[in-house]
PDB file of C-alpha atoms in Angstrom:
ATOM      1  CA  MET A  13      86.077 115.292  86.790  1.00  0.00           C
ATOM      2  CA  VAL A  14      87.990 114.873  83.569  1.00  0.00           C
ATOM      3  CA  ASP A  15      86.337 113.858  80.333  1.00  0.00           C
ATOM      4  CA  PHE A  16      87.892 110.425  80.059  1.00  0.00           C
ATOM      5  CA  LYS A  17      86.605 106.869  80.295  1.00  0.00           C
ATOM      6  CA  ILE A  18      88.677 104.001  81.604  1.00  0.00           C
ATOM      7  CA  LYS A  19      88.734 100.663  79.851  1.00  0.00           C
ATOM      8  CA  LEU A  20      87.860  98.271  82.671  1.00  0.00           C
ATOM      9  CA  GLU A  21      89.307  94.774  82.731  1.00  0.00           C
ATOM     10  CA  ILE A  22      89.024  91.764  85.008  1.00  0.00           C
ATOM     11  CA  ASN A  23      91.953  91.590  87.488  1.00  0.00           C
ATOM     12  CA  GLN A  24      92.725  95.294  86.996  1.00  0.00           C
ATOM     13  CA  SER A  25      94.556  96.564  90.080  1.00  0.00           C
ATOM     14  CA  ILE A  26      93.016  99.039  92.532  1.00  0.00           C
ATOM     15  CA  GLU A  27      94.672 100.793  95.460  1.00  0.00           C
ATOM     16  CA  ILE A  28      92.867 102.729  98.184  1.00  0.00           C
ATOM     17  CA  ILE A  29      95.026 104.826 100.516  1.00  0.00           C
ATOM     18  CA  GLU A  30      93.376 105.493 103.848  1.00  0.00           C
ATOM     19  CA  ASN A  31      95.193 106.951 106.875  1.00  0.00           C
ATOM     20  CA  GLN A  32      98.556 106.231 105.202  1.00  0.00           C
ATOM     21  CA  ILE A  33      97.619 102.566 104.762  1.00  0.00           C
ATOM     22  CA  THR A  34      97.433 101.137 101.245  1.00  0.00           C
ATOM     23  CA  TYR A  35      94.579  98.670 100.707  1.00  0.00           C
ATOM     24  CA  LYS A  36      94.853  96.543  97.587  1.00  0.00           C
ATOM     25  CA  SER A  37      92.118  95.055  95.504  1.00  0.00           C
ATOM     26  CA  SER A  38      91.252  94.189  91.928  1.00  0.00           C
ATOM     27  CA  ILE A  39      88.226  93.987  89.654  1.00  0.00           C
ATOM     28  CA  GLN A  40      86.575  90.578  89.930  1.00  0.00           C
ATOM     29  CA  ASP A  41      83.663  91.101  87.563  1.00  0.00           C
ATOM     30  CA  ILE A  42      82.031  93.810  85.460  1.00  0.00           C
ATOM     31  CA  LYS A  43      78.231  93.875  85.479  1.00  0.00           C
ATOM     32  CA  GLU A  44      75.826  95.983  83.455  1.00  0.00           C
ATOM     33  CA  ASP A  45      75.295  98.564  86.223  1.00  0.00           C
ATOM     34  CA  TYR A  46      78.223  98.102  88.604  1.00  0.00           C
ATOM     35  CA  VAL A  47      81.693  96.693  89.160  1.00  0.00           C
ATOM     36  CA  LEU A  48      82.623  93.958  91.625  1.00  0.00           C
ATOM     37  CA  ILE A  49      85.932  94.208  93.456  1.00  0.00           C
ATOM     38  CA  GLY A  50      87.528  92.075  96.131  1.00  0.00           C
ATOM     39  CA  MET A  51      87.286  93.540  99.624  1.00  0.00           C
ATOM     40  CA  PRO A  52      90.352  95.849  99.852  1.00  0.00           C
ATOM     41  CA  ILE A  53      92.969  94.452 102.205  1.00  0.00           C
ATOM     42  CA  SER A  54      96.270  95.527 103.763  1.00  0.00           C
ATOM     43  CA  GLY A  55      98.064  92.623 105.429  1.00  0.00           C
ATOM     44  CA  SER A  56      95.264  91.017 107.434  1.00  0.00           C
ATOM     45  CA  ARG A  57      93.239  94.222 107.752  1.00  0.00           C
ATOM     46  CA  TYR A  58      90.188  94.820 105.564  1.00  0.00           C
ATOM     47  CA  LEU A  59      88.928  98.284 104.676  1.00  0.00           C
ATOM     48  CA  LEU A  60      85.417  98.980 105.955  1.00  0.00           C
ATOM     49  CA  MET A  61      83.217  99.992 103.030  1.00  0.00           C
ATOM     50  CA  HIS A  62      79.780 101.230 104.035  1.00  0.00           C
ATOM     51  CA  PRO A  63      76.939 101.269 101.495  1.00  0.00           C
ATOM     52  CA  LYS A  64      76.275 104.706  99.947  1.00  0.00           C
ATOM     53  CA  SER A  65      79.720 105.953 101.008  1.00  0.00           C
ATOM     54  CA  ILE A  66      82.014 107.479  98.399  1.00  0.00           C
ATOM     55  CA  ILE A  67      85.539 106.169  97.987  1.00  0.00           C
ATOM     56  CA  GLU A  68      88.496 107.530  96.055  1.00  0.00           C
ATOM     57  CA  TYR A  69      91.089 105.159  94.696  1.00  0.00           C
ATOM     58  CA  TYR A  70      93.798 104.662  92.106  1.00  0.00           C
ATOM     59  CA  MET A  71      93.218 102.325  89.205  1.00  0.00           C
ATOM     60  CA  MET A  72      96.190 101.099  87.217  1.00  0.00           C
ATOM     61  CA  ASN A  73      96.963  99.553  83.897  1.00  0.00           C
ATOM     62  CA  GLU A  74     100.363  98.799  82.369  1.00  0.00           C
ATOM     63  CA  LYS A  75     101.067 102.397  81.386  1.00  0.00           C
ATOM     64  CA  GLU A  76      98.967 104.815  83.420  1.00  0.00           C
ATOM     65  CA  VAL A  77      97.285 105.504  86.726  1.00  0.00           C
ATOM     66  CA  PHE A  78      93.881 107.095  87.162  1.00  0.00           C
ATOM     67  CA  LYS A  79      92.507 108.671  90.312  1.00  0.00           C
ATOM     68  CA  CYS A  80      88.863 107.636  90.485  1.00  0.00           C
ATOM     69  CA  ARG A  81      85.752 107.973  92.592  1.00  0.00           C
ATOM     70  CA  SER A  82      82.873 105.519  93.066  1.00  0.00           C
ATOM     71  CA  VAL A  83      79.841 105.024  95.266  1.00  0.00           C
ATOM     72  CA  VAL A  84      79.775 101.842  97.353  1.00  0.00           C
ATOM     73  CA  LEU A  85      76.507 100.179  96.335  1.00  0.00           C
ATOM     74  CA  GLY A  86      76.711  97.250  98.722  1.00  0.00           C
ATOM     75  CA  ARG A  87      78.352  93.903  99.331  1.00  0.00           C
ATOM     76  CA  THR A  88      77.822  90.418  97.976  1.00  0.00           C
ATOM     77  CA  ASN A  89      79.263  86.954  98.208  1.00  0.00           C
ATOM     78  CA  GLU A  90      80.182  84.954  95.133  1.00  0.00           C
ATOM     79  CA  LYS A  91      82.066  81.653  95.098  1.00  0.00           C
ATOM     80  CA  ASN A  92      82.869  82.125  98.797  1.00  0.00           C
ATOM     81  CA  LEU A  93      84.466  85.509  98.081  1.00  0.00           C
ATOM     82  CA  GLN A  94      83.414  88.712  99.865  1.00  0.00           C
ATOM     83  CA  LEU A  95      82.989  91.375  97.183  1.00  0.00           C
ATOM     84  CA  ALA A  96      82.151  95.069  97.141  1.00  0.00           C
ATOM     85  CA  MET A  97      79.789  96.527  94.562  1.00  0.00           C
ATOM     86  CA  LEU A  98      80.933  99.877  93.157  1.00  0.00           C
ATOM     87  CA  SER A  99      79.357 102.288  90.717  1.00  0.00           C
ATOM     88  CA  PHE A 100      81.328 102.686  87.509  1.00  0.00           C
ATOM     89  CA  PRO A 101      84.329 104.916  88.225  1.00  0.00           C
ATOM     90  CA  ASP A 102      84.371 108.642  87.576  1.00  0.00           C
ATOM     91  CA  VAL A 103      87.887 109.767  86.687  1.00  0.00           C
ATOM     92  CA  ILE A 104      89.054 112.637  88.885  1.00  0.00           C
ATOM     93  CA  GLU A 105      92.550 112.834  87.489  1.00  0.00           C
ATOM     94  CA  ARG A 106      94.554 111.149  84.777  1.00  0.00           C
ATOM     95  CA  VAL A 107      98.074 110.654  86.099  1.00  0.00           C
ATOM     96  CA  GLN A 108     101.130 110.273  83.891  1.00  0.00           C
ATOM     97  CA  ARG A 109     102.788 106.935  83.347  1.00  0.00           C
ATOM     98  CA  ARG A 110     103.294 105.298  86.732  1.00  0.00           C
ATOM     99  CA  GLU A 111     107.058 105.502  86.919  1.00  0.00           C
ATOM    100  CA  TYR A 112     107.281 109.044  85.513  1.00  0.00           C
ATOM    101  CA  PHE A 113     104.770 110.962  87.606  1.00  0.00           C
ATOM    102  CA  ARG A 114     106.965 113.367  89.573  1.00  0.00           C
ATOM    103  CA  LEU A 115     105.963 114.542  93.044  1.00  0.00           C
ATOM    104  CA  PRO A 116     107.578 117.748  94.331  1.00  0.00           C
ATOM    105  CA  ILE A 117     108.648 116.968  97.897  1.00  0.00           C
ATOM    106  CA  VAL A 118     111.345 118.122 100.305  1.00  0.00           C
ATOM    107  CA  MET A 119     112.518 115.349 102.599  1.00  0.00           C
ATOM    108  CA  GLU A 120     115.760 114.169 104.126  1.00  0.00           C
ATOM    109  CA  ALA A 121     117.947 111.766 102.176  1.00  0.00           C
ATOM    110  CA  LYS A 122     121.526 110.500 102.088  1.00  0.00           C
ATOM    111  CA  PHE A 123     123.795 110.023  99.098  1.00  0.00           C
ATOM    112  CA  PHE A 124     127.352 109.374  98.023  1.00  0.00           C
ATOM    113  CA  PRO A 125     128.811 109.940  94.522  1.00  0.00           C
ATOM    114  CA  LEU A 126     130.618 106.731  93.579  1.00  0.00           C
ATOM    115  CA  PRO A 127     134.105 106.933  91.976  1.00  0.00           C
ATOM    116  CA  GLU A 128     134.111 108.108  88.369  1.00  0.00           C
ATOM    117  CA  GLY A 129     134.631 105.693  85.523  1.00  0.00           C
ATOM    118  CA  ARG A 130     133.212 102.678  87.368  1.00  0.00           C
ATOM    119  CA  PHE A 131     130.334 100.494  86.159  1.00  0.00           C
ATOM    120  CA  TYR A 132     127.947  98.890  88.641  1.00  0.00           C
ATOM    121  CA  MET A 133     125.482  96.182  87.647  1.00  0.00           C
ATOM    122  CA  ASP A 134     123.532  96.564  90.900  1.00  0.00           C
ATOM    123  CA  LEU A 135     123.902  97.379  94.601  1.00  0.00           C
ATOM    124  CA  LYS A 136     125.796  94.135  95.197  1.00  0.00           C
ATOM    125  CA  ASP A 137     128.685  95.575  93.150  1.00  0.00           C
ATOM    126  CA  VAL A 138     129.007  98.601  95.460  1.00  0.00           C
ATOM    127  CA  PRO A 139     131.724  98.087  98.141  1.00  0.00           C
ATOM    128  CA  SER A 140     130.211  98.063 101.640  1.00  0.00           C
ATOM    129  CA  GLY A 141     132.556 100.850 102.770  1.00  0.00           C
ATOM    130  CA  TYR A 142     130.760 103.373 100.559  1.00  0.00           C
ATOM    131  CA  PHE A 143     127.551 102.914 102.559  1.00  0.00           C
ATOM    132  CA  LYS A 144     129.400 104.404 105.552  1.00  0.00           C
ATOM    133  CA  LYS A 145     130.215 107.554 103.547  1.00  0.00           C
ATOM    134  CA  LEU A 146     126.642 108.602 102.855  1.00  0.00           C
ATOM    135  CA  GLU A 147     126.124 112.365 103.264  1.00  0.00           C
ATOM    136  CA  ASN A 148     122.963 114.176 104.351  1.00  0.00           C
ATOM    137  CA  THR A 149     120.968 116.039 101.731  1.00  0.00           C
ATOM    138  CA  ILE A 150     117.363 116.884 100.822  1.00  0.00           C
ATOM    139  CA  THR A 151     115.185 115.953  97.894  1.00  0.00           C
ATOM    140  CA  VAL A 152     113.473 118.233  95.372  1.00  0.00           C
ATOM    141  CA  ASP A 153     111.092 115.720  93.822  1.00  0.00           C
ATOM    142  CA  ILE A 154     110.635 111.988  93.314  1.00  0.00           C
ATOM    143  CA  SER A 155     109.026 109.601  90.843  1.00  0.00           C
ATOM    144  CA  GLY A 156     108.992 105.869  90.265  1.00  0.00           C
ATOM    145  CA  GLY A 157     111.798 106.361  87.767  1.00  0.00           C
ATOM    146  CA  GLY A 158     114.135 108.696  89.615  1.00  0.00           C
ATOM    147  CA  ILE A 159     114.709 111.488  92.085  1.00  0.00           C
ATOM    148  CA  LYS A 160     116.170 114.988  92.240  1.00  0.00           C
ATOM    149  CA  ILE A 161     118.412 115.958  95.157  1.00  0.00           C
ATOM    150  CA  ILE A 162     120.602 118.850  96.319  1.00  0.00           C
ATOM    151  CA  SER A 163     124.379 118.467  96.190  1.00  0.00           C
ATOM    152  CA  LYS A 164     127.254 120.707  97.255  1.00  0.00           C
ATOM    153  CA  GLN A 165     129.456 119.223  94.560  1.00  0.00           C
ATOM    154  CA  ASN A 166     129.257 118.874  90.812  1.00  0.00           C
ATOM    155  CA  VAL A 167     128.711 115.252  89.823  1.00  0.00           C
ATOM    156  CA  LYS A 168     129.204 114.470  86.153  1.00  0.00           C
ATOM    157  CA  LYS A 169     126.498 113.045  83.950  1.00  0.00           C
ATOM    158  CA  ASP A 170     126.440 109.207  83.758  1.00  0.00           C
ATOM    159  CA  ASN A 171     128.308 108.825  87.054  1.00  0.00           C
ATOM    160  CA  TYR A 172     126.759 106.523  89.628  1.00  0.00           C
ATOM    161  CA  VAL A 173     125.385 107.658  92.980  1.00  0.00           C
ATOM    162  CA  LEU A 174     124.456 105.634  96.041  1.00  0.00           C
ATOM    163  CA  LEU A 175     121.186 106.892  97.547  1.00  0.00           C
ATOM    164  CA  SER A 176     119.297 106.177 100.776  1.00  0.00           C
ATOM    165  CA  ILE A 177     115.746 107.425 101.389  1.00  0.00           C
ATOM    166  CA  ASN A 178     112.905 106.684 103.823  1.00  0.00           C
ATOM    167  CA  ILE A 179     109.477 105.982 102.320  1.00  0.00           C
ATOM    168  CA  PRO A 180     108.935 105.504 105.325  1.00  0.00           C
ATOM    169  CA  GLU A 181     111.102 102.364 105.500  1.00  0.00           C
ATOM    170  CA  GLU A 182     114.727 102.958 104.564  1.00  0.00           C
ATOM    171  CA  ILE A 183     115.766 101.790 101.106  1.00  0.00           C
ATOM    172  CA  ASN A 184     119.091 101.955  99.276  1.00  0.00           C
ATOM    173  CA  VAL A 185     119.072 102.561  95.546  1.00  0.00           C
ATOM    174  CA  LEU A 186     121.760 102.653  92.869  1.00  0.00           C
ATOM    175  CA  CYS A 187     121.308 105.753  90.696  1.00  0.00           C
ATOM    176  CA  LYS A 188     122.870 107.316  87.621  1.00  0.00           C
ATOM    177  CA  VAL A 189     123.223 111.081  87.106  1.00  0.00           C
ATOM    178  CA  ILE A 190     121.255 112.241  84.077  1.00  0.00           C
ATOM    179  CA  ARG A 191     121.661 115.983  84.728  1.00  0.00           C
ATOM    180  CA  CYS A 192     123.531 118.300  87.081  1.00  0.00           C
ATOM    181  CA  ASP A 193     122.418 121.937  87.216  1.00  0.00           C
ATOM    182  CA  PHE A 194     124.031 124.739  89.218  1.00  0.00           C
ATOM    183  CA  ASP A 195     121.627 126.873  91.256  1.00  0.00           C
ATOM    184  CA  ASN A 196     123.049 130.414  91.258  1.00  0.00           C
ATOM    185  CA  MET A 197     120.682 131.620  93.949  1.00  0.00           C
ATOM    186  CA  ASN A 198     121.448 128.900  96.507  1.00  0.00           C
ATOM    187  CA  LYS A 199     124.995 128.170  95.312  1.00  0.00           C
ATOM    188  CA  ASN A 200     124.504 124.438  95.087  1.00  0.00           C
ATOM    189  CA  TYR A 201     123.763 121.759  92.495  1.00  0.00           C
ATOM    190  CA  LYS A 202     120.583 119.921  91.684  1.00  0.00           C
ATOM    191  CA  LEU A 203     121.240 116.336  90.652  1.00  0.00           C
ATOM    192  CA  ALA A 204     118.617 114.579  88.549  1.00  0.00           C
ATOM    193  CA  LEU A 205     119.089 110.869  89.225  1.00  0.00           C
ATOM    194  CA  LYS A 206     117.658 107.843  87.470  1.00  0.00           C
ATOM    195  CA  PHE A 207     117.085 104.652  89.453  1.00  0.00           C
ATOM    196  CA  GLU A 208     119.312 101.965  87.973  1.00  0.00           C
ATOM    197  CA  ARG A 209     118.299  98.291  87.876  1.00  0.00           C
ATOM    198  CA  ILE A 210     115.874  98.857  90.729  1.00  0.00           C
ATOM    199  CA  ASP A 211     113.881  95.932  92.119  1.00  0.00           C
ATOM    200  CA  GLU A 212     110.289  96.352  90.929  1.00  0.00           C
ATOM    201  CA  ARG A 213     109.011  95.709  94.451  1.00  0.00           C
ATOM    202  CA  ILE A 214     111.004  98.711  95.640  1.00  0.00           C
ATOM    203  CA  ARG A 215     109.708 100.778  92.723  1.00  0.00           C
ATOM    204  CA  ASP A 216     106.150  99.821  93.679  1.00  0.00           C
ATOM    205  CA  ASN A 217     106.857 100.919  97.260  1.00  0.00           C
ATOM    206  CA  ILE A 218     108.085 104.285  95.969  1.00  0.00           C
ATOM    207  CA  ILE A 219     104.966 104.686  93.826  1.00  0.00           C
ATOM    208  CA  ARG A 220     102.724 103.838  96.768  1.00  0.00           C
ATOM    209  CA  PHE A 221     104.583 106.426  98.845  1.00  0.00           C
ATOM    210  CA  ILE A 222     103.989 109.025  96.119  1.00  0.00           C
ATOM    211  CA  PHE A 223     100.264 108.291  95.940  1.00  0.00           C
ATOM    212  CA  SER A 224     100.028 108.386  99.738  1.00  0.00           C
ATOM    213  CA  LYS A 225     101.522 111.889  99.726  1.00  0.00           C
ATOM    214  CA  LEU A 226      99.182 112.910  96.893  1.00  0.00           C
ATOM    215  CA  ARG A 227      96.251 111.761  98.988  1.00  0.00           C
ATOM    216  CA  GLU A 228      97.508 113.782 101.960  1.00  0.00           C
ATOM    217  CA  GLN A 229      97.850 116.877  99.786  1.00  0.00           C
ATOM    218  CA  SER A 230      94.352 116.483  98.335  1.00  0.00           C
ATOM    219  CA  ARG A 231      92.917 116.399 101.867  1.00  0.00           C
ATOM    220  CA  LEU A 232      94.655 119.665 102.743  1.00  0.00           C
ATOM    221  CA  PHE A 233      92.923 121.492  99.907  1.00  0.00           C
ATOM    222  CA  LYS A 234      89.439 120.096 100.418  1.00  0.00           C
TER     223      LYS A 234
END
């Protein structure tokens, strides 16, 4: 555990990742000895929460994410709502700001450097023909704010790049190059890309993907 206390608030978001499924919930009430949350749900599927079991979850505020652990104390029903009673959270890990936590990961991706000197407001400005020119590559790391990929060519800073990744659904993102470093050992370039004017729903999907992979990694080392 880390020596840090979370400021709990009503409606604070909670995400539990179980078997690669993200169950969402939020704090409904804060009692003297426990916290009440809505029964975590994914689509129409509720997460089974057995009394005395221990759950790990991510709790979010506007700036940060905390990996927490609580004991399930039981269930209750208030105002026709099924609620779970949790012990006050112990913080396992304090994660960086949501969009900037960077996960090292090697996975397949596709990209295409867009013509130099062009400005793109969003993906709608990118001619459809460029989507047919996407080239295979691999990633180095990813965050909610950007991604690092391998490139055989030098792409100048501030140029735009079209990117396609699977998380696991395929998404297309407009990116801008913020750094291009030559790797002498592997004789290629590492492009640090920033997501440009990304839809916040897509960013949230990327962040959920990152936390899912973090959960998988934590299981490997238990």
